Coordinates of C-alpha atoms and ligand atoms in Angstrom, one line a residue:
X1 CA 20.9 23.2 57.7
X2 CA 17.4 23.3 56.5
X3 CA 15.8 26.5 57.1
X4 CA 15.8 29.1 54.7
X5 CA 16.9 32.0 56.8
X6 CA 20.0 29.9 57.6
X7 CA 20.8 29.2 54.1
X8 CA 24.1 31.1 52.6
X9 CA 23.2 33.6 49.8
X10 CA 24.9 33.3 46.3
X11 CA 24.7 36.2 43.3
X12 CA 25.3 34.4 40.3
X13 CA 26.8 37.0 37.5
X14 CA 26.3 35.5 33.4
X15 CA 23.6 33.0 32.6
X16 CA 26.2 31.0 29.8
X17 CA 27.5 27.7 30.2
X18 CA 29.6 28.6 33.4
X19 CA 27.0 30.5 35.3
X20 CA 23.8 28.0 34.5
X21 CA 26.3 24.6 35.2
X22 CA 27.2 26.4 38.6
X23 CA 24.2 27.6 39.6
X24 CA 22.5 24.1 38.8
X25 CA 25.6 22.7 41.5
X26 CA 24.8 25.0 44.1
X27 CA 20.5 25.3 43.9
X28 CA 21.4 20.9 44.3
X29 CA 23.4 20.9 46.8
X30 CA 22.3 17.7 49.2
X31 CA 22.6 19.7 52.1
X32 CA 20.2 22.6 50.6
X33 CA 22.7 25.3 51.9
X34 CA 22.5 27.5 49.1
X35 CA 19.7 30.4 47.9
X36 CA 21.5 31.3 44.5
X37 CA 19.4 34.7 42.4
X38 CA 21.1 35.2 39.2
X39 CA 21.8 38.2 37.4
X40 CA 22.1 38.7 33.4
X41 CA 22.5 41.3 31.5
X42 CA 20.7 40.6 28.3
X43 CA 16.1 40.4 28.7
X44 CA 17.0 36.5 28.3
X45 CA 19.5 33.5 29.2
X46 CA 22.7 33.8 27.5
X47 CA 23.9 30.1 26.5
X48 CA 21.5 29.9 23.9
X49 CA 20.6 33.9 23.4
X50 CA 22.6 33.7 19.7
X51 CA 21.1 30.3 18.2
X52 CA 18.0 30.4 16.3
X53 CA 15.3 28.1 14.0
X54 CA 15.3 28.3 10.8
X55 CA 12.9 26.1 8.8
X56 CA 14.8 23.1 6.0
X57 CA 14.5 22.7 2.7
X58 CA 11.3 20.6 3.4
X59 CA 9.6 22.8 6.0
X60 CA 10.7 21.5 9.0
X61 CA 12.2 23.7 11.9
X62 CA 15.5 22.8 12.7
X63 CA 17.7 24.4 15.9
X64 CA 20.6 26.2 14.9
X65 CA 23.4 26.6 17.8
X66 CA 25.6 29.9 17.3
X67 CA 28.1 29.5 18.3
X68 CA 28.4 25.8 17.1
X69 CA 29.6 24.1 20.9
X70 CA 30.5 20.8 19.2
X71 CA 32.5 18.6 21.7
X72 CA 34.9 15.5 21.6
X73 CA 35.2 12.6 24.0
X74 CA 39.0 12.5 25.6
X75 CA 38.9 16.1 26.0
X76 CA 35.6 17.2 27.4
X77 CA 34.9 14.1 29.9
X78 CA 33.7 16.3 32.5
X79 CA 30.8 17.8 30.0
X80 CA 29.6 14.4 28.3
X81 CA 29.2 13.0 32.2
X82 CA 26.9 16.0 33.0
X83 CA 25.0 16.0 29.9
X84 CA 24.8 11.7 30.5
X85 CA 23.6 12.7 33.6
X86 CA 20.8 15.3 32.4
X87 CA 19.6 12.9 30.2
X88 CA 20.9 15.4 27.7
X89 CA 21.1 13.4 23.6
X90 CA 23.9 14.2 21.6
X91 CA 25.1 12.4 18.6
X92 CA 27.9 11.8 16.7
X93 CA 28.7 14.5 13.4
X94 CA 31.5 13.9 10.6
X95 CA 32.5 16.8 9.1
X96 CA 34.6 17.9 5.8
X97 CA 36.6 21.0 5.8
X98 CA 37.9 22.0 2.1
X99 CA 40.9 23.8 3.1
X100 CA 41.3 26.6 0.3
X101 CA 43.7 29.7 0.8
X102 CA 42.5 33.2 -0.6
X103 CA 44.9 36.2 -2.1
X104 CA 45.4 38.9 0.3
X105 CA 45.1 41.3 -3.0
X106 CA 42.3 39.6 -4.3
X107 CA 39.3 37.8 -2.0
X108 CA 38.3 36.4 -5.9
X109 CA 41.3 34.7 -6.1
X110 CA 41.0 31.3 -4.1
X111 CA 42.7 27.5 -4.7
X112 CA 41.4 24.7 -2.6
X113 CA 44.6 22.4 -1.8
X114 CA 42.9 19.7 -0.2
X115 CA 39.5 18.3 1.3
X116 CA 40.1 16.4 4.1
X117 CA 37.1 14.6 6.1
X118 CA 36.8 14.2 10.0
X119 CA 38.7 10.7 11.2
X120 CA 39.2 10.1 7.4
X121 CA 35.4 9.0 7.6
X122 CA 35.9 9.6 3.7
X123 CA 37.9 7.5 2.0
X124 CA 40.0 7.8 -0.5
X125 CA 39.6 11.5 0.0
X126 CA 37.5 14.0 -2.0
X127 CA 39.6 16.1 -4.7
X128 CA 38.8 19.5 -5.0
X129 CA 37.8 21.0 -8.5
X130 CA 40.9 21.4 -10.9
X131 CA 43.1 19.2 -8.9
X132 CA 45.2 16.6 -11.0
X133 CA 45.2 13.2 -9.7
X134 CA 49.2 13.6 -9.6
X135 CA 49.1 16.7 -7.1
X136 CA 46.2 15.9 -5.7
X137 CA 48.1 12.0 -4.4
X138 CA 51.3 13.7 -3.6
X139 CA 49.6 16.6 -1.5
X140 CA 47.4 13.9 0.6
X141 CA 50.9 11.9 1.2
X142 CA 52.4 14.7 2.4
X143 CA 49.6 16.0 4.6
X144 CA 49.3 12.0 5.9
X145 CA 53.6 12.5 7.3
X146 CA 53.1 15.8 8.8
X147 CA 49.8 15.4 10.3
X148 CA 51.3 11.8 11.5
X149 CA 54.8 13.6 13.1
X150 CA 52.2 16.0 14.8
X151 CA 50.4 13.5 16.3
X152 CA 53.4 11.3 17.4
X153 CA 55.0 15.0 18.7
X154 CA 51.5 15.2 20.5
X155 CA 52.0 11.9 22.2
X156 CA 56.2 11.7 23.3
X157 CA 57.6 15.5 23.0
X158 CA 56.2 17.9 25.8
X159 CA 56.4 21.7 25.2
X160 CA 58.5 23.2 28.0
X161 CA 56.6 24.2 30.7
X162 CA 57.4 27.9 32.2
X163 CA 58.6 28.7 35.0
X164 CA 59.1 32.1 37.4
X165 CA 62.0 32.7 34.9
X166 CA 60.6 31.9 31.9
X167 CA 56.8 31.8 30.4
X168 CA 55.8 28.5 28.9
X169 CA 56.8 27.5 25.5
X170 CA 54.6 28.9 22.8
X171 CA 53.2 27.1 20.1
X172 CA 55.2 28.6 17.9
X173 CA 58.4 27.8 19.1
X174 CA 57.1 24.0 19.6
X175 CA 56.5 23.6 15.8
X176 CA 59.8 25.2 15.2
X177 CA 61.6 22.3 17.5
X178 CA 59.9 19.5 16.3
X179 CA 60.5 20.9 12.9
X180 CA 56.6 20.6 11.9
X181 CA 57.1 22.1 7.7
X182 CA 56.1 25.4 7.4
X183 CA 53.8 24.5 4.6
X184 CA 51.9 22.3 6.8
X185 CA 51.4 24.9 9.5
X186 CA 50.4 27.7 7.5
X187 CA 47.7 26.1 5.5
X188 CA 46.8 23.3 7.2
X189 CA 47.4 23.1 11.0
X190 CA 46.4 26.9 11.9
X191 CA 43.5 27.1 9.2
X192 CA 42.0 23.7 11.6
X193 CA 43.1 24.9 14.8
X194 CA 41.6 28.5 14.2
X195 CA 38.4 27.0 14.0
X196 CA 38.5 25.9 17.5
X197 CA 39.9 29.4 18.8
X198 CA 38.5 31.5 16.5
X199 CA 41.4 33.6 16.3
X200 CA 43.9 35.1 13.9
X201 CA 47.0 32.6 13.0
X202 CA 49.6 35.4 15.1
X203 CA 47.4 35.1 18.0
X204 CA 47.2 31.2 17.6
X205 CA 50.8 30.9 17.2
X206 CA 51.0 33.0 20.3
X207 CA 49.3 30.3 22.9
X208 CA 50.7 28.3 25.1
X209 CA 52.0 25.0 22.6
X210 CA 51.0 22.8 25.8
X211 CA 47.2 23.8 25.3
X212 CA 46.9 22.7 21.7
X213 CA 48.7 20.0 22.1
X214 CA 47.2 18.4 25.1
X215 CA 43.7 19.1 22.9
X216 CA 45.3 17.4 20.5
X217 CA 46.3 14.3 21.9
X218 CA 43.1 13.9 23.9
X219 CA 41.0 14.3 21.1
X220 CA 42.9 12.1 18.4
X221 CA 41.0 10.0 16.6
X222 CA 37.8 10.4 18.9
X223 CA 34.3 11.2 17.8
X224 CA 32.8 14.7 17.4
X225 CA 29.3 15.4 18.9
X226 CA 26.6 17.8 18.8
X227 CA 23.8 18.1 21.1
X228 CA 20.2 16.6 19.7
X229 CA 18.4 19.4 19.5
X230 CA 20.6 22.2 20.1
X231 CA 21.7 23.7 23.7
X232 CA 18.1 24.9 24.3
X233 CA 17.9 21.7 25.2
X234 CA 21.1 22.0 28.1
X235 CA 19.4 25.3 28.8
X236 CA 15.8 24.4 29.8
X237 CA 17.3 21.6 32.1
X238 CA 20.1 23.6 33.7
X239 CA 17.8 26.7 34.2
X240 CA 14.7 25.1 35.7
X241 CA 13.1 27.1 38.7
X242 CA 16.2 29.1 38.6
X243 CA 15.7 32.7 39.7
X244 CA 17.2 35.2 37.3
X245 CA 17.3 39.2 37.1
X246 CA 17.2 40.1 33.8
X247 CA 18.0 42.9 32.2
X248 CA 20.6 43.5 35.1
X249 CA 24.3 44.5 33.9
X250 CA 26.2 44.0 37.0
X251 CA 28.7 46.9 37.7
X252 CA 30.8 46.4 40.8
X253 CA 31.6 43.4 43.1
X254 CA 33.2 44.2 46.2
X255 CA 34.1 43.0 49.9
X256 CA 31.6 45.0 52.7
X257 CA 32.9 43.3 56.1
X258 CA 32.0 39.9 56.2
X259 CA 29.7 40.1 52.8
X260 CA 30.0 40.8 48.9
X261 CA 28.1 43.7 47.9
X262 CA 27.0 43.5 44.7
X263 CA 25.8 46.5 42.5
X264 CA 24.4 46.3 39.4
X265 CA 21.9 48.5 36.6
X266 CA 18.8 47.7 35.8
X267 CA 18.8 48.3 31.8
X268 CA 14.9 48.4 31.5
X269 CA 14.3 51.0 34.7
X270 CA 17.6 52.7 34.7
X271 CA 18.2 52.0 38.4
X272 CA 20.7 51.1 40.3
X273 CA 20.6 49.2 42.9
X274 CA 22.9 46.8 45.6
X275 CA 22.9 44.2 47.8
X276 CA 24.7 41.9 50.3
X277 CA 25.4 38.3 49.6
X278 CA 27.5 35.9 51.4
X279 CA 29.3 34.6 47.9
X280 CA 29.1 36.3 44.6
X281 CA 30.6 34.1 41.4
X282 CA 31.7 35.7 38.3
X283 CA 30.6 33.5 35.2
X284 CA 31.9 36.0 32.5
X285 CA 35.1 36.9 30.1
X286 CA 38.0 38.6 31.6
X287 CA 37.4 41.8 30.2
X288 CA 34.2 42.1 32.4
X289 CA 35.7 40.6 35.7
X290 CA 38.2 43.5 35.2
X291 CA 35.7 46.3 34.7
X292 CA 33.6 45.3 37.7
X293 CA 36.2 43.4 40.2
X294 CA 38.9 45.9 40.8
X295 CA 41.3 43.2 43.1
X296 CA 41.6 41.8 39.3
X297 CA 42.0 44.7 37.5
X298 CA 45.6 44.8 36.9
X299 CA 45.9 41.3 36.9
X300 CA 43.8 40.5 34.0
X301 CA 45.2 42.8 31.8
X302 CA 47.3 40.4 30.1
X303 CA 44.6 38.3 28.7
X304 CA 43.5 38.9 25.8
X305 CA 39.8 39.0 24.6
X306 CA 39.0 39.2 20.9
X307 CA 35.7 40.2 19.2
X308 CA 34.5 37.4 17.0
X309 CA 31.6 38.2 14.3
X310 CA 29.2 35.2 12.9
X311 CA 26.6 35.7 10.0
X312 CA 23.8 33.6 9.6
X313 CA 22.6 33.8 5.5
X314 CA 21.5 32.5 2.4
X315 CA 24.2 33.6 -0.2
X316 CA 24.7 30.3 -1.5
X317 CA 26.6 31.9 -4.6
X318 CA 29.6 32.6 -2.2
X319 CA 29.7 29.0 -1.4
X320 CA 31.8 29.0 -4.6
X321 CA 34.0 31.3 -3.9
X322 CA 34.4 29.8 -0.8
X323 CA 36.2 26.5 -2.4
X324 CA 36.1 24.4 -5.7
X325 CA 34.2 21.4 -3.9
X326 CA 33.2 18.3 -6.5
X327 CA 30.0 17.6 -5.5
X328 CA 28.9 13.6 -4.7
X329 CA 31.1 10.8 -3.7
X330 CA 30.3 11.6 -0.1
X331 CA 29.6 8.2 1.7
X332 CA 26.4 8.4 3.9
X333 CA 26.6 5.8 6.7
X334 CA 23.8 4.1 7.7
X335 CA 21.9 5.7 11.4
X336 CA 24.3 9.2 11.0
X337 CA 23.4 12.2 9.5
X338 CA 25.0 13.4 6.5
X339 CA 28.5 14.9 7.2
X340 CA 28.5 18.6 7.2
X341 CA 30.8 21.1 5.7
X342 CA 33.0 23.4 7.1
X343 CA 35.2 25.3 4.6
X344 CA 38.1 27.3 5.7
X345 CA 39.3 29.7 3.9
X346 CA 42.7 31.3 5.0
X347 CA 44.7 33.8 3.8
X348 CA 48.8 34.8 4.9
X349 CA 46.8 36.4 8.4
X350 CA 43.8 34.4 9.2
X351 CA 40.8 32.1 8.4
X352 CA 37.3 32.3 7.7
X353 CA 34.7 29.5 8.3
X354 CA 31.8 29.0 6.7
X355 CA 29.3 26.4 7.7
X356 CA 27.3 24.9 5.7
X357 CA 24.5 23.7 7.9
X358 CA 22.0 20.7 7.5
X359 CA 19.0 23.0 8.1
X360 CA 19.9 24.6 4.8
X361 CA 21.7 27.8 6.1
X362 CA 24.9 29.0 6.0
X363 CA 26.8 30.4 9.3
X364 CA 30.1 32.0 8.4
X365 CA 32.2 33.2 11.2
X366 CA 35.3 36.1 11.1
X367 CA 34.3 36.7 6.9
X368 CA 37.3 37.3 4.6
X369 CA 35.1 36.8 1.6
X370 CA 32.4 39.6 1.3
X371 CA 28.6 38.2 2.2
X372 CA 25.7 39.3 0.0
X373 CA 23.8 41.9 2.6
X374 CA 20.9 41.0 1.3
X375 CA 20.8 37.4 2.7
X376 CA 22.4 38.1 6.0
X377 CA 19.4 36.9 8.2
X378 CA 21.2 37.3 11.2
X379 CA 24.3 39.0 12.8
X380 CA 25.9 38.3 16.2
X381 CA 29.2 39.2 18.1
X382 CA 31.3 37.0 20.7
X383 CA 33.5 37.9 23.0
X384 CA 36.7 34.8 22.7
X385 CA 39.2 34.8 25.6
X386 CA 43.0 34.1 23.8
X387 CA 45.5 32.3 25.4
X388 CA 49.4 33.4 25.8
X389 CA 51.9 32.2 27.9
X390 CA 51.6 35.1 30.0
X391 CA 48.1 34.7 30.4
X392 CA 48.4 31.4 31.7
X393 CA 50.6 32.2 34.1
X394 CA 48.5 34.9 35.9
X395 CA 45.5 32.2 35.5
X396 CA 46.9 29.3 37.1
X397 CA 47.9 32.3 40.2
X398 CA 44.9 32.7 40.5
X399 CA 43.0 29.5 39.9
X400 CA 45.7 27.0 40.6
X401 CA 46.1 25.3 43.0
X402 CA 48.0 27.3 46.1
X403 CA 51.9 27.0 46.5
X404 CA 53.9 27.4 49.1
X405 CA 55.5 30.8 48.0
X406 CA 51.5 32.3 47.7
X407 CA 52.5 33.7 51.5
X408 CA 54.2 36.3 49.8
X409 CA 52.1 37.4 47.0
X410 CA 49.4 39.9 46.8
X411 CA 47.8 38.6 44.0
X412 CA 43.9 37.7 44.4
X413 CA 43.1 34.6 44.8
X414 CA 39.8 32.8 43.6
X415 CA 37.7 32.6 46.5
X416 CA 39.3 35.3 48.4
X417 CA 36.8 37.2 50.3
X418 CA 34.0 34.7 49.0
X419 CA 34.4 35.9 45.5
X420 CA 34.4 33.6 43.3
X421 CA 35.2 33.4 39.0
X422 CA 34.0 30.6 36.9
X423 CA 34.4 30.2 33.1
X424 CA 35.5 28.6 29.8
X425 CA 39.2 30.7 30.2
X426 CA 39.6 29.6 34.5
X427 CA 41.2 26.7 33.8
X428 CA 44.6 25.5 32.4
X429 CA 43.2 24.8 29.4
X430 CA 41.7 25.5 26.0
X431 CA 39.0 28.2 26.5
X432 CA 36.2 25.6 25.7
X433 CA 33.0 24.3 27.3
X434 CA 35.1 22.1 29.7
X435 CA 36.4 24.5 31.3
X436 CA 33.5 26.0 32.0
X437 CA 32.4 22.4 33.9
X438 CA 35.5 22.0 34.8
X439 CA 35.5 25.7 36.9
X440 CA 32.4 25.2 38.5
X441 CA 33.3 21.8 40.0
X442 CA 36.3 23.4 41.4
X443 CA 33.7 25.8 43.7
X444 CA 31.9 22.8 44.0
X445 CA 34.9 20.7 45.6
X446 CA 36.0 24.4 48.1
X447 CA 32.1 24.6 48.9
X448 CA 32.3 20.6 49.9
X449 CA 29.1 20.2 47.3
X450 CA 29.0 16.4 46.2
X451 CA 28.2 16.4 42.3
X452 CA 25.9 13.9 40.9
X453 CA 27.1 13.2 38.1
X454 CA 31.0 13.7 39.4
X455 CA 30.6 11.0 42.2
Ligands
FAD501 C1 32.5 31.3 17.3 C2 32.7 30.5 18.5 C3 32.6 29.1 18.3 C4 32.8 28.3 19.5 N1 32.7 26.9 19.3 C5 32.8 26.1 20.4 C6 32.7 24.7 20.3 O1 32.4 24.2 19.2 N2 32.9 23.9 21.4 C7 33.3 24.5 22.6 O2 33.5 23.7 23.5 N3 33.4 25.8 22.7 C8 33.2 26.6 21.7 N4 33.3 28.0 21.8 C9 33.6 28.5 23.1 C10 32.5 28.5 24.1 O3 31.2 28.7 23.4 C11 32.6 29.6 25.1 O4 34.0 29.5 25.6 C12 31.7 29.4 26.3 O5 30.4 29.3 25.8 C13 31.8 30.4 27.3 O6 30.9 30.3 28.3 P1 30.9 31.1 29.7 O7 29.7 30.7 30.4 O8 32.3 31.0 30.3 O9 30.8 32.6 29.2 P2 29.8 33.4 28.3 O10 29.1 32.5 27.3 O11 30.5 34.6 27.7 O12 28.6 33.9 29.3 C14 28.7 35.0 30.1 C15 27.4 35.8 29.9 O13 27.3 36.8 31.0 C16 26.5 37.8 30.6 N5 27.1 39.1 31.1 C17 28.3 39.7 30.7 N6 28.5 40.8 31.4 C18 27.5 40.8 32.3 C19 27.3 41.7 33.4 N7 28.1 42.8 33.7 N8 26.2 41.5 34.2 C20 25.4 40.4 34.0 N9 25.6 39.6 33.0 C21 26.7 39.8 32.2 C22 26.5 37.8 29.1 O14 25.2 37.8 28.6 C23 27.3 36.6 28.7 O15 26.7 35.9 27.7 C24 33.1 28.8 20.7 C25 33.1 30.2 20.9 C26 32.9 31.0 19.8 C27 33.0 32.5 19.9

């Protein structure tokens, strides 16, 4: 099929992760069937609309990512492939996250309990500030037996998987049967695994047990990376020659005969205008698919989006408050860059996270601890797709694969009517970068497009 008139049309909805990796699929398709336009709502591309560059401590500009989009080997295979493939640099970062819990009366009031370092790159390990060497050997012990039951639980005792009776296990009730300590979870395992969901502890104890599990099995004891660079750098090669709307909020996606008619606002002009494509793909959060798709209205109700807040500053006073950090001792290792720090601060609900970035800033997400207004240099807002048993369920209808009872349901299916969603939460997974890959090469495999770098 190689004239253009003949080509199948695609509206491409979000310019993140999701929509850029899909659109890249379908604009290289072998058999040059596909004229994709893309449509975004903000006057630029979304993946890397939050970072910015700041200049060091010795002048130099340095990228800044927000939000941070560090990845693992085990768990994002699909991801490090692409970016092997894109010629994309990444390299390995150690981090060490002083885990310090805060009053709920009193945000003055904090004591750091331990300072553990990423793959125990840092050994023996740093003890905070006021620590005796007698608590601070007995807490590490006891941290080194519950982390190690986790991991062995990770590896030989499956949470329960649901069913049409009953929901899939949350990770709650997992801890509970394997009996993880209470101590352990509160100010240990939920403080580190907020930081990858970004969420408060109820809603974290609230996922499905088999997502943070299966992350962390894949991801034990396997490197963290960070692109070279920044994701500009994903960006500029995803988006090349791409042709995007900007400024152009799309409002309604719906089935006209054999078509998709999409309709969407023009933010600079006011307009509103529509127009008929052969397949439109949704690369958004839920809470937008449902405002816009109304065959998923109802249906994505039940997943839960949270609004997460990031501030960009300078208020290196806090970093005190933050934890009681002894400074030196850290190991550099020769060809790596220094490890960064990542201190979590929880109290009984949730956790704050405050970065301490090489370029000399300092990026604190969801803030317990009040920021100095006068050196915030930069505020931004994500939307986070949670996961709950129920959620899953209505996402694998919908993405999963089809089952023999699906005759009977009513329930939209992805790809029904040449509608298509892609994104970090359509998958059976954590809502990460993979699953952003990992959704686009599903259209890739219906569309029968053959993937580079998945062959
Ligand atoms: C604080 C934080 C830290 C994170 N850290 C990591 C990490 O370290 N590693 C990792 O793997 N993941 C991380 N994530 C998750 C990951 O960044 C996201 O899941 C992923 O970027 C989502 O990509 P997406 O393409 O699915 O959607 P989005 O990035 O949400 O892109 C959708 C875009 O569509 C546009 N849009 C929305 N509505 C419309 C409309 N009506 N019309 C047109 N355009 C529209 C918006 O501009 C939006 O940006 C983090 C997330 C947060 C919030």
């Amino acid at each position: 099929m190689s004239s253009v008139e003949s080509r199948q049309s695609v509206a491409i909805i979000g310019t993140g992760m999701a929509g850029l990796i899909t659109a890249y699929i379908l604009r290289n398709d072998p058999r040059a069937r596909f004229g994709v336009e893309v449509f975004e709502k903000q006057q630029k591309l979304s993946l890397d609309s939050a970072s910015l560059t700041v200049k060091n401590n010795s002048g130099t500009e340095q990228r800044v990512d927000l939000p941070m989009r560090a990845f693992a080997s085990g768990f994002y295979d699909n991801l490090r492939r692409m970016y092997d493939y894109l010629g994309i640099q990444y390299g390995s970062q150690r981090f060490i996250f002083p885990f310090s819990t805060i009053s709920d009366t009193n945000s003055n009031d904090i004591y750091t309990r331990f300072i553990h370092s990423s793959h125990i790159h840092q050994f023996p390990p740093l003890r905070p500030q006021g620590s005796s060497w007698a608590s601070w050997l007995v807490e590490a012990l006891y941290l080194l037996v519950c982390y190690l039951w986790m991991v062995i639980c990770s590896f030989f005792i499956e949470p329960k998987q649901g069913d049409d009776s009953r929901p899939s296990e949350t990770f709650h009730q997992y801890v509970a049967r394997i009996r993880l300590p209470q101590y352990f979870v509160k100010h240990y395992y939920l403080p580190i695994m907020s930081a990858v969901t970004t969420c408060p502890h109820d809603a974290l104890l609230n996922f499905p047990a088999i997502d943070i599990v299966n992350y962390q099995a894949k991801t034990f004891r396997k490197p963290h990376y960070t692109v070279i660079g920044g994701v500009s750098k994903v960006q500029d090669k995803l988006s090349k020659g791409l042709n995007v709307r900007y400024s152009s909020a799309a409002i309604k996606v719906e089935n006209v005969g054999s078509k998709v008619q999409l309709t969407w606002k023009n933010d600079e002009s006011g307009s509103t205008e529509s127009k008929l494509y052969d397949h439109v793909i949704m690369a958004v959060t839920p809470d937008v698919v449902r405002a816009i798709f109304p065959p998923l209205r109802s249906a994505l109700s039940v997943i839960p989006t949270a609004t997460v807040p990031a501030y960009v500053h300078r208020d290196f006073d806090r970093l005190a408050k933050c934890s009681q950090v002894v400074d030196g001792g850290i190991h550099p290792e020769p060809g790596l860059p220094p490890p960064e720090r990542i201190h979590l601060c929880s109290n009984s609900s949730s956790t704050e996270f405050t970065h301490e970035h090489l370029s000399s800033v300092i990026i604190t997400t969801s803030p317990i601890i009040p920021i100095d207004p006068s050196k915030i240099e930069h505020t931004v807002t994500f939307t986070r797709t949670l996961r709950t048993p129920t959620s899953r369920k209505v996402t694998n209808e919908i993405f999963g694969p089809a089952s023999q009872s699906d005759g009977d349901l009513k329930q939209w299916r992805n790809g029904d009517g040449n509608v298509w969603v892609v994104g970090s939460w359509c998958w059976d997974g954590m809502v990460l970068l993979e699953g952003c890959i990992a959704s686009a090469l599903r259209i890739a495999d219906r569309l029968d497009i053959e993937v580079p770098w998945a062959s």
